[in-house]
mmCIF file of C-alpha atoms in Angstrom:
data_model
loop_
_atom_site.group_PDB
_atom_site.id
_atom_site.type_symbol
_atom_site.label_atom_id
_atom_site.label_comp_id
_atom_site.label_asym_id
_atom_site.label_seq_id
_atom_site.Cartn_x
_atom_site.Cartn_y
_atom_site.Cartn_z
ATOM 1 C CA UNK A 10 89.095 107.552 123.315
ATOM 2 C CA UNK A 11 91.354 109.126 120.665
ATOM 3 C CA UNK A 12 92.473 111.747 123.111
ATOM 4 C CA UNK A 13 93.795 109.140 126.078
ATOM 5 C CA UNK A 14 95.826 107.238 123.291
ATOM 6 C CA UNK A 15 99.506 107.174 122.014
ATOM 7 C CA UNK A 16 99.746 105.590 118.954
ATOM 8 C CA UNK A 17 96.595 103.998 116.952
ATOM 9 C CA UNK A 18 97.060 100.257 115.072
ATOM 10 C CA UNK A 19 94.992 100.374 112.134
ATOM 11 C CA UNK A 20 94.090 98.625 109.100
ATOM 12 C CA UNK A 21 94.860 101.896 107.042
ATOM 13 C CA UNK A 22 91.482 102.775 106.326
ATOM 14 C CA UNK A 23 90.798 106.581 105.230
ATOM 15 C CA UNK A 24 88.263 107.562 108.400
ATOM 16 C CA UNK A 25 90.117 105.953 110.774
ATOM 17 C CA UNK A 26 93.604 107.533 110.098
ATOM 18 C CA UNK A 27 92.130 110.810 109.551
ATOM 19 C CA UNK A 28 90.475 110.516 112.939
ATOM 20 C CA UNK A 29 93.437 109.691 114.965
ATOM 21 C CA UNK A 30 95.650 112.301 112.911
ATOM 22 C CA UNK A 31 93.529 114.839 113.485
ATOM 23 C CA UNK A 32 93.838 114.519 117.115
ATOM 24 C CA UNK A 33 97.369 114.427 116.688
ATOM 25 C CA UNK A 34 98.382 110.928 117.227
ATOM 26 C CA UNK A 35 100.801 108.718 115.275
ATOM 27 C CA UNK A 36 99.961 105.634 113.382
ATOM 28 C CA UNK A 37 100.922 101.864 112.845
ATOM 29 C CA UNK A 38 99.085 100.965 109.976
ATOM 30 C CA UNK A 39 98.549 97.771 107.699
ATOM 31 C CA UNK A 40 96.158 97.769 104.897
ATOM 32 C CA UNK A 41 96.710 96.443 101.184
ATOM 33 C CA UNK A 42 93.198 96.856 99.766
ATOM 34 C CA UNK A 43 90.657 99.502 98.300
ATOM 35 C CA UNK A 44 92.232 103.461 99.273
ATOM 36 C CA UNK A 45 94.565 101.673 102.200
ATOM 37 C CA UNK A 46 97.149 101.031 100.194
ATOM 38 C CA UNK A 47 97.067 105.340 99.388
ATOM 39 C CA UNK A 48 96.590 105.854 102.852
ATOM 40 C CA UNK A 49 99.425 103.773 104.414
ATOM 41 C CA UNK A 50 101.791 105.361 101.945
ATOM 42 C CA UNK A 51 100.701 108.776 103.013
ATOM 43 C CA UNK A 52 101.224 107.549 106.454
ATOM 44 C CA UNK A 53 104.918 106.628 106.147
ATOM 45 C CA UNK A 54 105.723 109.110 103.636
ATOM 46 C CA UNK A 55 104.353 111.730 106.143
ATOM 47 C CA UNK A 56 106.324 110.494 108.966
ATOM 48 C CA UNK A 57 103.073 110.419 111.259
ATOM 49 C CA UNK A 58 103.921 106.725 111.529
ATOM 50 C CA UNK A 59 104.507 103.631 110.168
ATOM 51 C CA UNK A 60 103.437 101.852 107.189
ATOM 52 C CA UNK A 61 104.309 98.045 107.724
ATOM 53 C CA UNK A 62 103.308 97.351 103.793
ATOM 54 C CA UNK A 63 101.704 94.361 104.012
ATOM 55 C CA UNK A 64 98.010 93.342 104.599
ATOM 56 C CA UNK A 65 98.371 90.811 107.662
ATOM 57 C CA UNK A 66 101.508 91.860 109.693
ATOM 58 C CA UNK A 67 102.359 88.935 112.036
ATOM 59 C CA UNK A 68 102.191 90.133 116.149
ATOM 60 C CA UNK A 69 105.674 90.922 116.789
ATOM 61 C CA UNK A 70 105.850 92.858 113.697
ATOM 62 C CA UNK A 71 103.293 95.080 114.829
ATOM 63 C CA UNK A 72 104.763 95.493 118.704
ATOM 64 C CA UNK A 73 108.103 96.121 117.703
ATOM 65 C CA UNK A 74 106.395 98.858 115.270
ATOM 66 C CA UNK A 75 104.457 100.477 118.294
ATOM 67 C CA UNK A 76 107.406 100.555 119.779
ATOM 68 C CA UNK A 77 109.578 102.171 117.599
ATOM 69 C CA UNK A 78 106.802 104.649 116.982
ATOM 70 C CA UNK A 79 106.758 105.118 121.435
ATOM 71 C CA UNK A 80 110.287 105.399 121.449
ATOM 72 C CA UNK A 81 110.979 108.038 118.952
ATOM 73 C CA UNK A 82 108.552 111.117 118.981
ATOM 74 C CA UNK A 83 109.183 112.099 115.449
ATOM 75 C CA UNK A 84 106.420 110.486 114.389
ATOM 76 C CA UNK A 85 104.097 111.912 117.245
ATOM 77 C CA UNK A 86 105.587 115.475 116.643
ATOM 78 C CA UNK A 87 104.161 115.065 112.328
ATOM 79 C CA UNK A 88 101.328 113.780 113.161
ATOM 80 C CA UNK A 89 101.156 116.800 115.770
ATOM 81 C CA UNK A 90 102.107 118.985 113.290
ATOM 82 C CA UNK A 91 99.444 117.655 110.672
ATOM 83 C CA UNK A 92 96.540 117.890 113.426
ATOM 84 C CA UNK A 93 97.763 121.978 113.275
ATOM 85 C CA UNK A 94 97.102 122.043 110.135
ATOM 86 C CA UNK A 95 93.620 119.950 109.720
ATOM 87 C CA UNK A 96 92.377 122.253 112.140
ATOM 88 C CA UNK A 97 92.780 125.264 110.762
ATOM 89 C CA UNK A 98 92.215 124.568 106.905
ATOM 90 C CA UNK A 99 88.690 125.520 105.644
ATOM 91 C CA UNK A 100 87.516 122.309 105.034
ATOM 92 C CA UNK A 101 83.920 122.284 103.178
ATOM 93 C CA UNK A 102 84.330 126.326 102.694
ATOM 94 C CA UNK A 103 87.321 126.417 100.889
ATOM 95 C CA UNK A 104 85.882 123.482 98.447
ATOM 96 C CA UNK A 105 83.057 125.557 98.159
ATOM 97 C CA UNK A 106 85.136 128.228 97.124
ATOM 98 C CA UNK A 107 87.290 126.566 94.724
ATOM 99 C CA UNK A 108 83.830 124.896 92.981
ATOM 100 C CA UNK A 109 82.623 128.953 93.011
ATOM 101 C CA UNK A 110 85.769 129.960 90.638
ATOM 102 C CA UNK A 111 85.649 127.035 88.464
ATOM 103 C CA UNK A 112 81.438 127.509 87.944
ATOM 104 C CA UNK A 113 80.996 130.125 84.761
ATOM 105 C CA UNK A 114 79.539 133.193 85.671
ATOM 106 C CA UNK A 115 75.900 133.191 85.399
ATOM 107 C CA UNK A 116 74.040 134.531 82.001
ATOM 108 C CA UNK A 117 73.096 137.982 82.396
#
């Protein structure tokens, strides 16, 4: 469904806003506890959407947010932008290559 979509309303949580970013679509998010709170901030501070800081935004609050995030494509250009890049960083090899430099070389 990601693909057919314009902007995603979510609670903030981590899978969920790394799903619909790395499709390239912008965020309204709302979350206040466990790692939303991280991943709201990284969502305004990114400018792939908007962070409405609190945990239960009332109805209008979140419309006139979609809104604003329909109306002016900065936010879907970042989170565009930040798709580009998920898709081309090395994911699981380039942890595995950082953990090979920090493991000591094997005794000899």
């Amino acid at each position: 469904m990601l693909p057919l979509v314009d902007v995603v309303v979510s609670n903030g949580g981590y899978g969920g806003a790394q799903q619909a970013l790395a499709h390239g679509i912008p965020l309204v998010v709302a979350g206040r506890t466990e790692d939303k709170v991280e991943v709201t901030a990284r969502v305004g501070w990114s400018g792939a959407g908007i962070d409405l800081r609190t945990r239960r935004p009332s109805p209008d609050t979140v419309r006139d947010a979609v809104r604003t995030v329909l109306a002016d494509r900065a936010s879907s250009a970042r989170a565009r932008r930040l798709a580009d890049a998920f898709a081309v960083a090395p994911g699981l090899a380039g942890l595995d290559a950082v953990l090979r430099e920090l493991a000591p070389a094997p005794a000899v």
